[in-house]
Amino acid sequence: MKTRKLAMTSVMAALMCLAGMLLHWVSPALVPFSILPVLVFMSGIILGAEYAAMAMLVYLVLGLFGLPVFSAAPFGGVGYILKPTFGFLLGNVAAAYVVGRVYREGSLWWAIVGVLTGVVTLYLFGLSYLYIILHWVMHRPTSVAGVLMIGFVPFILGDLIKAGIAVWVGQEVVRRRKAA
């Protein structure tokens, strides 16, 4: 079972890299659109807390080592730590872990609760980091309301739709894995 989980963890990390590389949206927005949350939330359902967090950590480390896997320029490298959106990448690790921790296999209710908890976790990390970088590193004083307008309001509806997709696909993968 451990070998299978490690293989699935590697596949999830590879899917994260692929999704990040395919969706280099050219956008003037500070926070880019991304489909990565679907994979983050699905990983928690499919892999469980520890392996899901490990997959997200592998993705994060590969990007920091310079692979162009992140969704916004410069797409990779250690300098990405100073980007205002880096908190969302850190939040991916935490959100995947939280989803996996809350989820109870086979339970639609716990899949929904887990993924919604993951959404909250992702935004807590992402918005906090966004505020810190804008305010103290870039010296662009921004209110909490301003941060919400930049990194929350334009994205929450889409992220809730992505959460629904993650619940549906994740539950289906778990169901089929059990049947196999």
PDB file of C-alpha atoms in Angstrom, residues 9-102:
ATOM      1  CA  THR A   9       1.747  11.207  -4.521  1.00  0.00           C
ATOM      2  CA  SER A  10       4.263  11.532  -7.358  1.00  0.00           C
ATOM      3  CA  VAL A  11       1.473  11.604  -9.933  1.00  0.00           C
ATOM      4  CA  MET A  12      -0.340  14.348  -7.999  1.00  0.00           C
ATOM      5  CA  ALA A  13       2.864  16.422  -7.767  1.00  0.00           C
ATOM      6  CA  ALA A  14       3.380  15.938 -11.522  1.00  0.00           C
ATOM      7  CA  LEU A  15      -0.214  17.013 -12.222  1.00  0.00           C
ATOM      8  CA  MET A  16       0.372  20.149 -10.134  1.00  0.00           C
ATOM      9  CA  CYS A  17       3.502  20.928 -12.163  1.00  0.00           C
ATOM     10  CA  LEU A  18       1.725  20.298 -15.448  1.00  0.00           C
ATOM     11  CA  ALA A  19      -1.291  22.419 -14.492  1.00  0.00           C
ATOM     12  CA  GLY A  20       0.978  25.249 -13.369  1.00  0.00           C
ATOM     13  CA  MET A  21       2.991  25.152 -16.595  1.00  0.00           C
ATOM     14  CA  LEU A  22      -0.016  24.910 -18.888  1.00  0.00           C
ATOM     15  CA  LEU A  23      -1.859  27.808 -17.354  1.00  0.00           C
ATOM     16  CA  HIS A  24       0.613  30.666 -17.508  1.00  0.00           C
ATOM     17  CA  TRP A  25      -2.123  33.245 -17.862  1.00  0.00           C
ATOM     18  CA  VAL A  26      -0.879  36.615 -18.966  1.00  0.00           C
ATOM     19  CA  SER A  27      -2.851  38.873 -16.706  1.00  0.00           C
ATOM     20  CA  PRO A  28      -2.299  42.281 -15.181  1.00  0.00           C
ATOM     21  CA  ALA A  29      -3.912  40.981 -11.974  1.00  0.00           C
ATOM     22  CA  LEU A  30      -1.667  40.633  -8.939  1.00  0.00           C
ATOM     23  CA  VAL A  31      -3.223  37.253  -8.126  1.00  0.00           C
ATOM     24  CA  PRO A  32      -3.496  35.018 -11.227  1.00  0.00           C
ATOM     25  CA  PHE A  33      -6.298  32.595 -12.031  1.00  0.00           C
ATOM     26  CA  SER A  34      -5.318  28.986 -11.361  1.00  0.00           C
ATOM     27  CA  ILE A  35      -6.892  25.538 -11.497  1.00  0.00           C
ATOM     28  CA  LEU A  36      -4.430  24.282  -8.895  1.00  0.00           C
ATOM     29  CA  PRO A  37      -6.942  24.420  -6.010  1.00  0.00           C
ATOM     30  CA  VAL A  38      -8.910  21.598  -7.648  1.00  0.00           C
ATOM     31  CA  LEU A  39      -5.826  19.382  -7.468  1.00  0.00           C
ATOM     32  CA  VAL A  40      -4.955  20.553  -3.955  1.00  0.00           C
ATOM     33  CA  PHE A  41      -8.387  19.642  -2.607  1.00  0.00           C
ATOM     34  CA  MET A  42      -8.587  16.396  -4.600  1.00  0.00           C
ATOM     35  CA  SER A  43      -5.220  15.316  -3.256  1.00  0.00           C
ATOM     36  CA  GLY A  44      -6.490  15.592   0.306  1.00  0.00           C
ATOM     37  CA  ILE A  45      -9.453  13.354  -0.526  1.00  0.00           C
ATOM     38  CA  ILE A  46      -7.527  10.828  -2.610  1.00  0.00           C
ATOM     39  CA  LEU A  47      -4.183  10.654  -0.797  1.00  0.00           C
ATOM     40  CA  GLY A  48      -4.986  11.542   2.791  1.00  0.00           C
ATOM     41  CA  ALA A  49      -3.376  14.264   4.871  1.00  0.00           C
ATOM     42  CA  GLU A  50       0.299  13.295   4.928  1.00  0.00           C
ATOM     43  CA  TYR A  51       0.690  12.163   1.322  1.00  0.00           C
ATOM     44  CA  ALA A  52      -1.360  15.076  -0.012  1.00  0.00           C
ATOM     45  CA  ALA A  53       0.825  17.554   1.874  1.00  0.00           C
ATOM     46  CA  MET A  54       3.901  15.714   0.586  1.00  0.00           C
ATOM     47  CA  ALA A  55       2.700  16.050  -3.029  1.00  0.00           C
ATOM     48  CA  MET A  56       2.161  19.791  -2.569  1.00  0.00           C
ATOM     49  CA  LEU A  57       5.555  20.143  -0.889  1.00  0.00           C
ATOM     50  CA  VAL A  58       7.264  18.357  -3.805  1.00  0.00           C
ATOM     51  CA  TYR A  59       5.541  20.757  -6.222  1.00  0.00           C
ATOM     52  CA  LEU A  60       6.611  23.744  -4.115  1.00  0.00           C
ATOM     53  CA  VAL A  61      10.239  22.607  -3.825  1.00  0.00           C
ATOM     54  CA  LEU A  62      10.496  21.871  -7.560  1.00  0.00           C
ATOM     55  CA  GLY A  63       9.282  25.391  -8.278  1.00  0.00           C
ATOM     56  CA  LEU A  64      11.682  26.937  -5.782  1.00  0.00           C
ATOM     57  CA  PHE A  65      14.549  25.006  -7.388  1.00  0.00           C
ATOM     58  CA  GLY A  66      13.750  26.822 -10.622  1.00  0.00           C
ATOM     59  CA  LEU A  67      11.387  24.608 -12.601  1.00  0.00           C
ATOM     60  CA  PRO A  68       8.830  26.875 -14.326  1.00  0.00           C
ATOM     61  CA  VAL A  69       5.807  25.319 -12.616  1.00  0.00           C
ATOM     62  CA  PHE A  70       4.164  28.303 -10.915  1.00  0.00           C
ATOM     63  CA  SER A  71       1.256  30.137 -12.538  1.00  0.00           C
ATOM     64  CA  ALA A  72       2.751  33.648 -12.654  1.00  0.00           C
ATOM     65  CA  ALA A  73       6.052  35.145 -13.805  1.00  0.00           C
ATOM     66  CA  PRO A  74       8.868  34.362 -13.053  1.00  0.00           C
ATOM     67  CA  PHE A  75       7.200  30.897 -12.901  1.00  0.00           C
ATOM     68  CA  GLY A  76       9.873  29.450 -10.577  1.00  0.00           C
ATOM     69  CA  GLY A  77      13.017  30.077  -8.558  1.00  0.00           C
ATOM     70  CA  VAL A  78      13.774  31.011  -4.981  1.00  0.00           C
ATOM     71  CA  GLY A  79      12.939  34.660  -5.682  1.00  0.00           C
ATOM     72  CA  TYR A  80       9.295  33.592  -5.872  1.00  0.00           C
ATOM     73  CA  ILE A  81       9.267  33.710  -2.071  1.00  0.00           C
ATOM     74  CA  LEU A  82       9.033  37.500  -2.318  1.00  0.00           C
ATOM     75  CA  LYS A  83       6.017  37.410  -4.656  1.00  0.00           C
ATOM     76  CA  PRO A  84       2.795  38.481  -2.957  1.00  0.00           C
ATOM     77  CA  THR A  85       1.082  35.269  -4.078  1.00  0.00           C
ATOM     78  CA  PHE A  86       3.636  32.869  -2.566  1.00  0.00           C
ATOM     79  CA  GLY A  87       1.398  32.483   0.483  1.00  0.00           C
ATOM     80  CA  PHE A  88      -1.139  30.671  -1.669  1.00  0.00           C
ATOM     81  CA  LEU A  89       1.568  28.136  -2.583  1.00  0.00           C
ATOM     82  CA  LEU A  90       2.336  27.642   1.105  1.00  0.00           C
ATOM     83  CA  GLY A  91      -1.393  27.402   1.671  1.00  0.00           C
ATOM     84  CA  ASN A  92      -1.574  24.554  -0.857  1.00  0.00           C
ATOM     85  CA  VAL A  93       0.495  22.376   1.478  1.00  0.00           C
ATOM     86  CA  ALA A  94      -1.603  23.249   4.517  1.00  0.00           C
ATOM     87  CA  ALA A  95      -4.939  23.015   2.676  1.00  0.00           C
ATOM     88  CA  ALA A  96      -4.156  19.576   1.236  1.00  0.00           C
ATOM     89  CA  TYR A  97      -3.217  18.374   4.723  1.00  0.00           C
ATOM     90  CA  VAL A  98      -6.370  19.838   6.289  1.00  0.00           C
ATOM     91  CA  VAL A  99      -8.666  18.337   3.634  1.00  0.00           C
ATOM     92  CA  GLY A 100      -7.080  14.928   4.154  1.00  0.00           C
ATOM     93  CA  ARG A 101      -7.326  15.249   7.926  1.00  0.00           C
ATOM     94  CA  VAL A 102     -11.014  16.204   7.941  1.00  0.00           C
TER      95      VAL A 102
END
